[in-house]
Each structure stands twice: as structure tokens, then as C-alpha cells.
CSV table of C-alpha atoms and ligand atoms in Angstrom, one decimal:
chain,number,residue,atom,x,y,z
X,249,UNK,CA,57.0,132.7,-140.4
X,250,UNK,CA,58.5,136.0,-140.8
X,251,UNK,CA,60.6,137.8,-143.5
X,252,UNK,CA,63.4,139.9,-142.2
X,253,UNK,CA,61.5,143.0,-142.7
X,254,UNK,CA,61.7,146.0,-140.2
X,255,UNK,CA,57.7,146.3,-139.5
X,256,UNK,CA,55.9,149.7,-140.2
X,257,UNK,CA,55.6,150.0,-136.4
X,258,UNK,CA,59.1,150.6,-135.9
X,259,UNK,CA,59.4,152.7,-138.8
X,260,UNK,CA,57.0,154.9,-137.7
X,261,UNK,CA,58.6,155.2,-134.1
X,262,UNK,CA,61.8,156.1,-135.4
X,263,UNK,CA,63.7,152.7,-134.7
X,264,UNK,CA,65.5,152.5,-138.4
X,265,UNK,CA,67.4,155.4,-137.1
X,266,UNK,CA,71.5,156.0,-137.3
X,267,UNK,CA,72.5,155.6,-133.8
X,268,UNK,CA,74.5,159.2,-134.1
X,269,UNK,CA,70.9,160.7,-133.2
X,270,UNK,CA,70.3,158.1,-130.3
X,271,UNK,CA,73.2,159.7,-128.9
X,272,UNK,CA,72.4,163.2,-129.7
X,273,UNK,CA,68.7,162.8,-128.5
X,274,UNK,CA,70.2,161.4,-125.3
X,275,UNK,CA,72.6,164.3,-125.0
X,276,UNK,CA,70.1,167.1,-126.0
X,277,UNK,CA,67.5,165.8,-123.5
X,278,UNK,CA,69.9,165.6,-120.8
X,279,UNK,CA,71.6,169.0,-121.5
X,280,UNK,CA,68.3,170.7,-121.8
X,281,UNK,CA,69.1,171.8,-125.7
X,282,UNK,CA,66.3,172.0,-128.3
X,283,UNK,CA,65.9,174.7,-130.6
X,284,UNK,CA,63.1,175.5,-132.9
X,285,UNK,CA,64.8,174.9,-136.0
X,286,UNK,CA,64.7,174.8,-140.2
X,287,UNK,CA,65.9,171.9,-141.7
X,288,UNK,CA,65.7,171.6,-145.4
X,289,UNK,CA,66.8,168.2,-147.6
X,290,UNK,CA,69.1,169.4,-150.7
X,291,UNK,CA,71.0,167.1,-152.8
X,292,UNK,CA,73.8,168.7,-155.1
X,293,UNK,CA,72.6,166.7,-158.2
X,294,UNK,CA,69.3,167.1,-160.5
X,295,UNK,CA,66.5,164.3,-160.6
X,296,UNK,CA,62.7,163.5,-160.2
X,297,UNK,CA,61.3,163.8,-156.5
X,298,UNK,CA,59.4,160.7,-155.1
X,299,UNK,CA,58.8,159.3,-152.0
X,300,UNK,CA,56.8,161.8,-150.2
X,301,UNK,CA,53.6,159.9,-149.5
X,302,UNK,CA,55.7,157.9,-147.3
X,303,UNK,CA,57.4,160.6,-146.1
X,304,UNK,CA,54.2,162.0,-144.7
X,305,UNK,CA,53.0,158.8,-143.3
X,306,UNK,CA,56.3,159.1,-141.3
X,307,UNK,CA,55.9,162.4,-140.3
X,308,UNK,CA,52.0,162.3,-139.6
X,309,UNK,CA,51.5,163.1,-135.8
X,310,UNK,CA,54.9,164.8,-135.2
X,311,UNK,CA,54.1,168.3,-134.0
X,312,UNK,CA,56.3,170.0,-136.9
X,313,UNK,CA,55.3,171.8,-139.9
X,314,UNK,CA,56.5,170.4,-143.5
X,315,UNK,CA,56.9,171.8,-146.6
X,316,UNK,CA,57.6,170.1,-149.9
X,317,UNK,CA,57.9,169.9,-153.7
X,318,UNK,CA,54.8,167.9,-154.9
X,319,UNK,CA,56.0,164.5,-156.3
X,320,UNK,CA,57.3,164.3,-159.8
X,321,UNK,CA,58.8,167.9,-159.4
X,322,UNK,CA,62.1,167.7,-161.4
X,323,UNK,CA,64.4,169.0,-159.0
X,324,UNK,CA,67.8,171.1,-159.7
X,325,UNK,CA,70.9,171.0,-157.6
X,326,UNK,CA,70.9,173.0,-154.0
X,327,UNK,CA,67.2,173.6,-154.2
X,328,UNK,CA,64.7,172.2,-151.1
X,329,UNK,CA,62.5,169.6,-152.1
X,330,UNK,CA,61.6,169.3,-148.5
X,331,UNK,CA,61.4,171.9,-145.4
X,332,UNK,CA,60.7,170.9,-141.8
X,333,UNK,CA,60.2,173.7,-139.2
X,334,UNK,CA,60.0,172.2,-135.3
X,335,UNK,CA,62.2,171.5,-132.2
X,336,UNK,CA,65.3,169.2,-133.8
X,337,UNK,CA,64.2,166.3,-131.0
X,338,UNK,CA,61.0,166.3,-132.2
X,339,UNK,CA,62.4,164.9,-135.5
X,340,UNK,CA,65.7,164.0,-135.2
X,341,UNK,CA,65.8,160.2,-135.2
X,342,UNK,CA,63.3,160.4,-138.9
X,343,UNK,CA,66.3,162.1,-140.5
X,344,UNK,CA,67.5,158.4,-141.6
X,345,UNK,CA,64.2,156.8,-142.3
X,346,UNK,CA,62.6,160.6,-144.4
X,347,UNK,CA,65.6,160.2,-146.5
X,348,UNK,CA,65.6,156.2,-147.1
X,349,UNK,CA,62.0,156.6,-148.3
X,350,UNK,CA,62.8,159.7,-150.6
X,351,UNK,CA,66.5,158.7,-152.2
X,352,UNK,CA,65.7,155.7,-153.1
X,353,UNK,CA,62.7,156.4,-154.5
X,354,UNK,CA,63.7,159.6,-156.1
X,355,UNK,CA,66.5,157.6,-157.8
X,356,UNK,CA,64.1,155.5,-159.4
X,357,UNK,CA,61.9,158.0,-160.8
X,358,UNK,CA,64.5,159.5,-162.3
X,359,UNK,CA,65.7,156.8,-164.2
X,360,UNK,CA,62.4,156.0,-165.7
X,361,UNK,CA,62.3,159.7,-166.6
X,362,UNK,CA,65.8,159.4,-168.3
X,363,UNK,CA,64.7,156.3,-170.4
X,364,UNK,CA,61.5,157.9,-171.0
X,365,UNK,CA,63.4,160.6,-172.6
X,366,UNK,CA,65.7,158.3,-174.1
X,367,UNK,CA,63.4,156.3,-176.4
X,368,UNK,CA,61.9,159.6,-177.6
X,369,UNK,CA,58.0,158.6,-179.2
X,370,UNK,CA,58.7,154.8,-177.9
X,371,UNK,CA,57.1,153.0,-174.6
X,372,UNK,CA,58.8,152.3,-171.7
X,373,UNK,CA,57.6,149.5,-169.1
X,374,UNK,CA,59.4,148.9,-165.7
X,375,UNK,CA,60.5,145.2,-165.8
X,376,UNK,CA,62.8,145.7,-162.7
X,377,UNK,CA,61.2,144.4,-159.3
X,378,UNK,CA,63.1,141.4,-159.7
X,379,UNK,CA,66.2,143.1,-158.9
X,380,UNK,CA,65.5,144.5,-155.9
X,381,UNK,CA,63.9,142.6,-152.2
X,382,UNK,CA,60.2,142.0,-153.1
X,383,UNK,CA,59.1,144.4,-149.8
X,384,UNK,CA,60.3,147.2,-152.2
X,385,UNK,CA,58.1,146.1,-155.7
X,386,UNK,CA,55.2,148.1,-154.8
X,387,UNK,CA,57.5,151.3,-153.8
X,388,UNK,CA,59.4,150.3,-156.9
X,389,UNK,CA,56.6,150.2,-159.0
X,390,UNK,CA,55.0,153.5,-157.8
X,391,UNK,CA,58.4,155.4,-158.2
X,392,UNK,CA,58.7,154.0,-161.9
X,393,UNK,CA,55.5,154.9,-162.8
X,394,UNK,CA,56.1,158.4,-161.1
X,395,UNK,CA,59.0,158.7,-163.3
X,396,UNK,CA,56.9,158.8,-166.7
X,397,UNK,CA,57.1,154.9,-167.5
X,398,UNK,CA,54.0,153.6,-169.5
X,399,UNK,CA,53.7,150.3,-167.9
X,400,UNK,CA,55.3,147.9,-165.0
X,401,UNK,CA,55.1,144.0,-164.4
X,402,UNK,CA,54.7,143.7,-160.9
X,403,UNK,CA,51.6,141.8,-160.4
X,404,UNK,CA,51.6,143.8,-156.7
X,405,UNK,CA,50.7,147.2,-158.7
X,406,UNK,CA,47.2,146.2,-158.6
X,407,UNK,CA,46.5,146.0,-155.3
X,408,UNK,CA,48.9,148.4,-153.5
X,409,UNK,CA,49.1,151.1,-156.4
X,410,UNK,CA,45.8,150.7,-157.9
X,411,UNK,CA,46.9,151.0,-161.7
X,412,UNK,CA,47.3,147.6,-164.4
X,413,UNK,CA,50.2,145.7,-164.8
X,414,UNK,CA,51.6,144.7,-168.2
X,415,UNK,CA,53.4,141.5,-169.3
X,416,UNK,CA,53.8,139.0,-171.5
X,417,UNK,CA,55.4,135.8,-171.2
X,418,UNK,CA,58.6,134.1,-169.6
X,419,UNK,CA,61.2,131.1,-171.3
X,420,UNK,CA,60.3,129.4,-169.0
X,421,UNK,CA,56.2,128.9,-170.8
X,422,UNK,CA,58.1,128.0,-173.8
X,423,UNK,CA,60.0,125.6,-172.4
X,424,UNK,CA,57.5,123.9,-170.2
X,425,UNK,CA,55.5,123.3,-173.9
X,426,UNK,CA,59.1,122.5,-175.1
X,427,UNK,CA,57.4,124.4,-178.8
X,428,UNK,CA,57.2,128.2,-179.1
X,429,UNK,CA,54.2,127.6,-181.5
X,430,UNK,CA,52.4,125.6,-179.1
X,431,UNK,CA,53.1,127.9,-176.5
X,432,UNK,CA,51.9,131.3,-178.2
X,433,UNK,CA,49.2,129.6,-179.5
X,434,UNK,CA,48.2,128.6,-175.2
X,435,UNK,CA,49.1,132.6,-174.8
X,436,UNK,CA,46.8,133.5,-177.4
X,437,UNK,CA,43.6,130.8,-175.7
X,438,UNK,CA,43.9,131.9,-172.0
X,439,UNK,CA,45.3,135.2,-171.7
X,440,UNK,CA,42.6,137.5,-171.4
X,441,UNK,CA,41.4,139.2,-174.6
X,442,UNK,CA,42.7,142.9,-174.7
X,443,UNK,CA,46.7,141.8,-173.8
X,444,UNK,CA,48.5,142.2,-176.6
X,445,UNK,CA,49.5,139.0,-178.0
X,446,UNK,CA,53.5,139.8,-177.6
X,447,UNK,CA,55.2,136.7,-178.7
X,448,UNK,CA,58.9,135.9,-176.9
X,449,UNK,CA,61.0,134.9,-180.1
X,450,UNK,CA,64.4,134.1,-179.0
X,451,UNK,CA,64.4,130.9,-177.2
X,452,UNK,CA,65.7,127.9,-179.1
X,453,UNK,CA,66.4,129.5,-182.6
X,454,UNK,CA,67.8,133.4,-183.5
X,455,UNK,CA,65.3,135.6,-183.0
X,456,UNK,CA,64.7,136.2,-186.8
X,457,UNK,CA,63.3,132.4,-187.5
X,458,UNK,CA,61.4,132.5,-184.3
X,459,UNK,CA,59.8,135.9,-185.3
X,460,UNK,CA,58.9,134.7,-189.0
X,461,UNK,CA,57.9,131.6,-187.6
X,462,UNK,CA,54.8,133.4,-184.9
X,463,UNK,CA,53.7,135.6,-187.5
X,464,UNK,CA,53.8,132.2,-189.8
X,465,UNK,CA,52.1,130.5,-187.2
X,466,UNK,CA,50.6,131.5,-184.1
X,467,UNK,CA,46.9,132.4,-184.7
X,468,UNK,CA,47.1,136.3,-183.2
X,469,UNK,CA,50.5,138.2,-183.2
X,470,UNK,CA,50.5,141.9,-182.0
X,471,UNK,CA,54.4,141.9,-181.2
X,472,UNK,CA,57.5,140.1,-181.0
X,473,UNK,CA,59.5,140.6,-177.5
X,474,UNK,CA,63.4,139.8,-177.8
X,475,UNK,CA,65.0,139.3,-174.3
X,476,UNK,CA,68.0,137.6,-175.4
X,477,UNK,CA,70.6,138.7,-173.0
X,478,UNK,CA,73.7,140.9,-174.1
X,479,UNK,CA,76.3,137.8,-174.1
X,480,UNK,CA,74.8,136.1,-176.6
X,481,UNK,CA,73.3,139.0,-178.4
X,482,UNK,CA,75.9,140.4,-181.3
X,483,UNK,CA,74.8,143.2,-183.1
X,484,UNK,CA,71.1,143.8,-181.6
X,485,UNK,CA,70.4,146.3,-184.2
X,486,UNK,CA,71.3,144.0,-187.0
X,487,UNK,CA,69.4,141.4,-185.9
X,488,UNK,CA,66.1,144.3,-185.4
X,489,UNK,CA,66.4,144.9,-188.7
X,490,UNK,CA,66.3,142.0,-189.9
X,491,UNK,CA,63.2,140.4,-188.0
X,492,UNK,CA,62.0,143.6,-189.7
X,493,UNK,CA,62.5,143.1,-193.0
X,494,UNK,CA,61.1,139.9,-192.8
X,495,UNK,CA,57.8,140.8,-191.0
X,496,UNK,CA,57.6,143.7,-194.0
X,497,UNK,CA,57.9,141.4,-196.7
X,498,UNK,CA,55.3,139.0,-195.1
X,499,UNK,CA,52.8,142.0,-194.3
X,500,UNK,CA,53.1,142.4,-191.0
X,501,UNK,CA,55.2,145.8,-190.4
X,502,UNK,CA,52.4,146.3,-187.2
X,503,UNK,CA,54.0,143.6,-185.4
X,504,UNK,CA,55.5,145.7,-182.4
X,505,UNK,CA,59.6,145.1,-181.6
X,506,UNK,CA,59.7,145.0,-177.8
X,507,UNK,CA,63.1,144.4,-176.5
X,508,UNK,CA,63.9,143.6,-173.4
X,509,UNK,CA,66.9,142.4,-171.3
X,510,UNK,CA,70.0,144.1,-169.5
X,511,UNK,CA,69.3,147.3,-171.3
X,512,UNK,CA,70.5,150.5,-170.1
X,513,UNK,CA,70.1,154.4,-171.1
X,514,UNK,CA,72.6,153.8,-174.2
X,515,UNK,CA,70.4,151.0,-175.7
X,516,UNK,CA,67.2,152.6,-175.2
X,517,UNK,CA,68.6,156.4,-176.4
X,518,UNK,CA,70.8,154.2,-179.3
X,519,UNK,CA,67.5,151.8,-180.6
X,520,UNK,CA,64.4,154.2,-180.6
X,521,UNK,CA,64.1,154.5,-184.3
X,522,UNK,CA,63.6,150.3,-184.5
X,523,UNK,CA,62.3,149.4,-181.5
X,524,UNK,CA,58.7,149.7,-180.0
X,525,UNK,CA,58.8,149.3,-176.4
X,526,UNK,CA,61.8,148.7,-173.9
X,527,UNK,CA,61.1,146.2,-171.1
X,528,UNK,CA,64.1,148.3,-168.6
X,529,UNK,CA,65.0,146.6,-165.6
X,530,UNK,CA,67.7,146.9,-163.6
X,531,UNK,CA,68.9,150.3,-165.3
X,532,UNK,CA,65.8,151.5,-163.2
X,533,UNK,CA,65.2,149.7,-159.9
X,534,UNK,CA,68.2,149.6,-159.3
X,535,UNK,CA,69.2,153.1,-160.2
X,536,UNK,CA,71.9,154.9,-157.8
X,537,UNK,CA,69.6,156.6,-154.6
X,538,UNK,CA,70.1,160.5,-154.9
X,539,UNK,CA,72.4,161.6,-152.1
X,540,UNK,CA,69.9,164.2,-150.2
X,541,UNK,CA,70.6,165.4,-147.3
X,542,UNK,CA,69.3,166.7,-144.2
X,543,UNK,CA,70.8,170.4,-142.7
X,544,UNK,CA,69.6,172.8,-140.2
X,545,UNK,CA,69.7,175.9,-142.4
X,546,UNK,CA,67.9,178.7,-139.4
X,547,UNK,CA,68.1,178.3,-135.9
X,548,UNK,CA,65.2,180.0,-133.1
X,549,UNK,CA,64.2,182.4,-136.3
X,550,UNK,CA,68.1,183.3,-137.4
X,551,UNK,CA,70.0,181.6,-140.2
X,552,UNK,CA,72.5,179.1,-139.7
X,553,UNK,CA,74.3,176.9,-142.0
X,554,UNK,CA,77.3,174.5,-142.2
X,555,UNK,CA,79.9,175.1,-144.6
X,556,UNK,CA,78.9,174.3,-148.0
X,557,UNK,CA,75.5,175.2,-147.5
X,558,UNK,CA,73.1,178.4,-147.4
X,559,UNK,CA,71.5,179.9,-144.3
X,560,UNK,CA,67.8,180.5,-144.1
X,561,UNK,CA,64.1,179.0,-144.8
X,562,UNK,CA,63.8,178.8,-148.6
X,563,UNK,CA,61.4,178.8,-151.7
X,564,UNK,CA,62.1,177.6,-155.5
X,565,UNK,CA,60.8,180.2,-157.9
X,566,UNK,CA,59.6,178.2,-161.2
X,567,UNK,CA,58.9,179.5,-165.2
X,568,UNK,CA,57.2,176.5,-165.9
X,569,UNK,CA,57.7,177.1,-169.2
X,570,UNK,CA,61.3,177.1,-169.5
X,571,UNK,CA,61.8,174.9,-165.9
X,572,UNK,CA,64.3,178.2,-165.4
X,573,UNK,CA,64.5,178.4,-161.4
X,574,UNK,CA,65.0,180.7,-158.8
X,575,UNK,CA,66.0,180.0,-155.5
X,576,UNK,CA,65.2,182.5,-152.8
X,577,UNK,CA,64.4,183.3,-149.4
X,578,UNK,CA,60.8,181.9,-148.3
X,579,UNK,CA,58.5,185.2,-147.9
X,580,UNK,CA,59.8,186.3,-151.4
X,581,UNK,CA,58.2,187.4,-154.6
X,582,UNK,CA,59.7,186.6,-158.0
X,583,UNK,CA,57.8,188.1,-160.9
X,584,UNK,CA,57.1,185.2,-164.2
X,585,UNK,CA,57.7,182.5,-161.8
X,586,UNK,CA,55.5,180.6,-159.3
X,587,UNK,CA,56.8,179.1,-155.9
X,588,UNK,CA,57.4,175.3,-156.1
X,589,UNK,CA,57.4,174.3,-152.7
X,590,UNK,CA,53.9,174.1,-150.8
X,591,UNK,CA,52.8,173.2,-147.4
X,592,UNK,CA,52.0,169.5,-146.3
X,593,UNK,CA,51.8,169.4,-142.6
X,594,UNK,CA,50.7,171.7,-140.4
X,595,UNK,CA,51.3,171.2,-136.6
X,596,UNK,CA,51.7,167.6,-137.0
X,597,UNK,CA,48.6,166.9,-139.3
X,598,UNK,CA,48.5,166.5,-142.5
X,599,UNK,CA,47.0,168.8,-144.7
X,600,UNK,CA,47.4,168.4,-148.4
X,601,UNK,CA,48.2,164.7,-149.8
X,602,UNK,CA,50.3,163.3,-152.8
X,603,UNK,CA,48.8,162.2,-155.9
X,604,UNK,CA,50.8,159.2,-157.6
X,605,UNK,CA,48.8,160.1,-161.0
X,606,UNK,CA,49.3,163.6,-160.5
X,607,UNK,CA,52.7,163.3,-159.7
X,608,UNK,CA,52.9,161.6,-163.3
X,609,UNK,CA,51.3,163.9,-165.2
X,610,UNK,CA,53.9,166.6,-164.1
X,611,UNK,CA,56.6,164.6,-164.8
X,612,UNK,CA,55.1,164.0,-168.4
X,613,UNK,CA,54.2,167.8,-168.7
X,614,UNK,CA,58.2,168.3,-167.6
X,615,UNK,CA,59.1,165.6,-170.2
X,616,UNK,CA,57.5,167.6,-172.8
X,617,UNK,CA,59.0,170.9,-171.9
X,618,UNK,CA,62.2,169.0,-171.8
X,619,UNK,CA,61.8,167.3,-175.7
X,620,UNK,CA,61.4,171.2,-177.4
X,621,UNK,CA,64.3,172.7,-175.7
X,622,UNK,CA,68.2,171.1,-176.8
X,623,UNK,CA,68.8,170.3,-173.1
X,624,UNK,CA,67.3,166.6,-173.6
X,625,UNK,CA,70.3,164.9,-174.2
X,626,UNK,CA,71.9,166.9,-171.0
X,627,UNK,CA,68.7,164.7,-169.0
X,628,UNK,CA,69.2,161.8,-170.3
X,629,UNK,CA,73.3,161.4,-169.9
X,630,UNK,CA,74.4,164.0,-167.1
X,631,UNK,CA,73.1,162.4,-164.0
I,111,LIG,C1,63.9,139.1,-167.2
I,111,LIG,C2,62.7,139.7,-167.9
I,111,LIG,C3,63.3,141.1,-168.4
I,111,LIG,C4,64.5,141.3,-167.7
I,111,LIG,C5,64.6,140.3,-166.7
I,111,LIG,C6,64.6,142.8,-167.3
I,111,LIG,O1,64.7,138.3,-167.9
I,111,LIG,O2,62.3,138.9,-169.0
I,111,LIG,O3,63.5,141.1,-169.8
I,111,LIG,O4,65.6,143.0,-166.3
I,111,LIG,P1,67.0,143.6,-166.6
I,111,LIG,O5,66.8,144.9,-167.4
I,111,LIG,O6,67.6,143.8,-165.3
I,111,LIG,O7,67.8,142.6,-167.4
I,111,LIG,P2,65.0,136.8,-167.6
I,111,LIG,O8,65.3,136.6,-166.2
I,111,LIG,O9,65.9,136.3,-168.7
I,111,LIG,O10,63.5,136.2,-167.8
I,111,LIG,P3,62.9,135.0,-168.5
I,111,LIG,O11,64.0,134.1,-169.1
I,111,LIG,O12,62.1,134.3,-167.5
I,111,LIG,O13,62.1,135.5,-169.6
């Protein structure tokens, strides 16, 4: 048995490639043309960069030198994120499969960025592998996570990504008990101590009885998770503030609101004051790739460049207190602001790694610049 899933072997030698460069490799070859070249990977939109590990699993071996924002860079419109310096044939057919691994990913990351913004002082946790072909959850996972988001369900995380996975429980336990009592209480016995005891409340009744009745009855409840999906839903905050009121006049205002379920950047920027945690699916898996692309931008040492686009090998100049840039040429200096883009492979081997907990870490240190200036609302919407 076999999914339909290209294998890493053909990855690697270049077979997930557009057939426009099994032509050009054919023609080049045969012509005797290929130039030591720049090629950088711009995209005329802002986001979070991600995929690079991959990216230099790809390239590993191929006798070119790369340059590249670390992951987790927030990146601004026109500016590099990665630089390769080689002869074109030596590269040419990983043009499709470098930017599969980075746009989608980078798409990702920034959506969990932009609902991490969005829900302010509130948690975020990436509920979205389901959305996408399960080949993809660990990627998925990783990209999320990249992005700033403080959990994610996939089960997969564990082994491929080495960090927890969060979750709480499905319908479908409540049904199978065919009572919500009976099932939070099972929740409460087997799930290992330490998980909060997150209580699904909106399966058979509205979620306001089925919230008064787990804090009136199920031994242990930490928080109350509403998943009901938008169709039947009304007025979500209404019905927030109501489970609310009625876990503050029972003594329970700890129990955590965690709401889940078709939710995109509106709902999570528009409920932050009442809810706890946002369980975001597809608004993140699924986000739109960022359209990078691939251009030769010098050719044997002298700049080149289509229309539309700027000759010559780059760097991006950083305040990283402001996240002001600069964009100019490679060798330059820019005083108050430190060069972005760093070296990965030399000669075909790679020298510096990426660091998915790193790569978090900038993107929360980004977040936080982002919060004290009054561009955050630009972040979250304009994309
Ligand atoms: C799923 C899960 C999350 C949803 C999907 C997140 O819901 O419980 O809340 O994905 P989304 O943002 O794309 O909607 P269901 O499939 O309703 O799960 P279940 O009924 O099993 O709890």
C-alpha cells in the first residue's frame, strides 16, 4: 500500500519540477549556456518566513552558495528572504520545489502570527491539520507554531516536531456515552493529570445549560470549549456572556472560554475581551501561500533584472527596534541597523541550521515590537 505521495527521493532529485525548466535545462546544456548567476526569492506582499529547513534539505549537496532570512523573520514587500549564487543548471529544476516548501509554509506562519496579534493577551492553538492532506500536518504544525501559536492538536507534533500537542475532546466522546456528564467525568478519570480538564458544552443542549451543568456536575472543570459551528451559532458573543454570568454567579469565573470552530481573524480580533483561547483552524492551514518568486537579479558578476524588479545581490538592513528596513546592495553598511540576511550554504554544504524554537522566539519578540507601535491593526487586516 501506497498513498499518492511524491517520495523525498524525487523531491530531492528535482522531479516535482515545472517542465518549463526540463526544457530550459535541455536547451542550456545543449547550447552550452550556463552563467554564474544571483537569484533572489521576493514576494511583493509582507508575512512571516518559514520553510527553510526544508529548503536546505533540498538544496544540501548542490554546489551553490545560499543566503537567507532566519525563519520567523517578518518579511516586508521586495526584500530577499532567500539568495542563491551558482550556475542557473545547477539549480534550476529546485525553483518549483524551494518555493512549494517556503509559500506554503510562510503562508501559514503568518496567519498564526495575525491571530496571534488578533486575540491580543489571549492563546491561540492550531486546530487546522484536518484541513489540509495529512502528509502536510507535521509541516503544518511546525509552520503554526513558527508563526507564534501557543499550542497545536496534531498528535504527529510529537514525533516529527519534538514539542506537546494540546487537545481536548471531540462530539463524537459525548455521543458515544450518549451523556455529557458521563463523558467529562471519563475525561476527567483517564486523561492524564496535568490536561486541563476543558469540557465541550455544546452538544445536545445551548451551550449555556451545558456549561452550568459541567461546572454543576463533572468532578474537575478547568474550561468550557464551544465549537458550535457558525450556522447554528446566533450571536456568539451573547451567548459568551451569558455562560459567563452564570459561571460568576456559581463561583467559577476561572473556568476558561475556549472557542473553537470556523473562526477566522474577525472572530478572534472581535472576541478577545471574552474569550480564553481560540481553537483556529482553517483560517490558518489553509491560509493563502505567499506568492514568492524566484528572479535572476546579477548575471557572471553584473546586475540584471526583469522588468519590475531590481538588479544586483542584496542585503535587508534591520532597526530591530522599530522593524524599520533598509534594502541595499550586499557589501553595504547601514549605520543603527543590522543585516538580516545570513549565509546557510556554502559550496553545497550546509553551514548554519534553522531553529524551529528559535525561529518562534523571533516571531514573538516581533509580535511584541508590533503590540507597542499603532501598526498592529495594519498586521492583522492588510495581508
Ligand atoms: C473541528 C474541531 C475544531 C474545528 C474543527 C477547527 O470541529 O473541533 O473546532 O477547524 P476550523 O477552524 O476549520 O473549523 P468538528 O469537525 O466539528 O469536530 P468535532 O465535532 O469532532 O468536535
Amino acid at each position: 500500500m501506497s498513498f499518492l505521495i511524491v517520495c523525498e527521493e524525487d523531491i530531492k532529485r528535482g522531479l516535482t519540477t515545472d517542465k518549463y525548466f526540463v526544457w530550459t535545462e535541455r536547451i542550456l546544456r545543449e547550447k552550452g549556456v550556463n552563467p554564474v548567476v544571483v537569484a533572489e526569492v521576493t514576494t511583493s506582499r509582507w508575512g512571516i518566513f518559514a520553510g527553510l529547513d526544508d529548503v536546505l534539505k533540498l538544496m544540501d549537496g548542490i554546489p551553490v552558495n545560499l543566503y537567507a532570512m532566519p525563519e520567523g523573520t517578518l518579511f516586508f514587500p521586495h526584500e530577499p528572504v532567500i539568495t542563491i549564487v551558482g550556475r542557473y543548471l545547477d539549480f534550476a529544476k529546485f525553483e518549483t520545489p524551494l518555493l512549494g516548501f517556503i509559500c506554503h509554509a510562510s503562508g501559514v506562519a503568518t496567519n498564526a502570527f495575525r491571530a496571534k496579534l488578533a486575540a491580543g493577551d489571549k492563546k491561540v492553538f492550531s486546530f487546522g491539520t484536518r484541513r489540509q492532506h495529512p502528509s502536510l500536518s507535521a509541516m503544518l504544525e511546525r509552520a503554526a507554531y513558527i508563526g507564534g501559536v501557543d499550542g497545536v492538536s496534531n498528535f504527529a507534533a510529537e514525533k516529527y516536531l519534538d514539542i506537546d500537542s494540546i487537545g481536548t475532546m471531540p462530539h463524537s466522546l459525548i455521543i458515544s456515552f450518549g451523556s455529557q456528564i458521563d463523558a467529562w467525568n471519563a475525561f476527567d478519570e483517564v486523561v492524564d493529570e496535568g490536561v486541563p480538564r476543558t469540557m465541550l458544552v455544546d452538544t445536545y443542549f445551548d451551550e449555556k445549560t451545558e456549561a452550568i451543568m459541567a461546572v454543576e456536575n463533572a468532578r474537575r472543570v478547568n474550561g468550557v470549549r464551544i465549537d458550535t459551528p457558525d450556522s447554528r451559532r446566533g450571536n456568539i458573543r451573547k451567548i459568551i456572556e451569558e455562560i459567563k454570568w452564570e459561571l460568576y454567579i456559581r463561583g467559577r469565573e476561572d473556568v476558561r472560554i475556549v472557542l473553537s470552530g470556523g473562526l477566522d481573524i474577525d472572530d478572534v480580533y472581535n472576541l478577545n475581551d471574552i474569550v480564553d483561547a481560540f481553537g483556529v483552524g482553517t483560517f490558518i492551514s489553509a491560509a493563502k501561500p505567499v506568492d514568492f518568486a524566484l528572479d535572476i537579479v546579477e548575471k557572471e558578476g553584473k546586475p540584471v533584472a526583469k522588468r519590475g524588479k531590481k538588479g544586483g545581490m542584496k542585503q535587508v538592513f534591520r532597526d530591530k527596534k522599530t522593524l524599520m528596513d533598509e534594502v541595499r546592495l550586499f557589501g553595504d553598511k547601514v549605520d543603527g541597523k543590522e543585516p538580516v540576511i545570513d549565509k546557510y550554504i556554502d559550496g553545497g554544504i550546509v553551514i548554519k541550521k534553522s531553529d524551529m524554537k528559535g525561529a518562534r522566539k523571533l516571531v514573538l519578540s516581533q509580535i511584541d515590537v508590533i503590540r507597542k507601535s499603532d501598526r498592529i491593526e495594519d498586521f492583522i487586516f492588510n495581508f
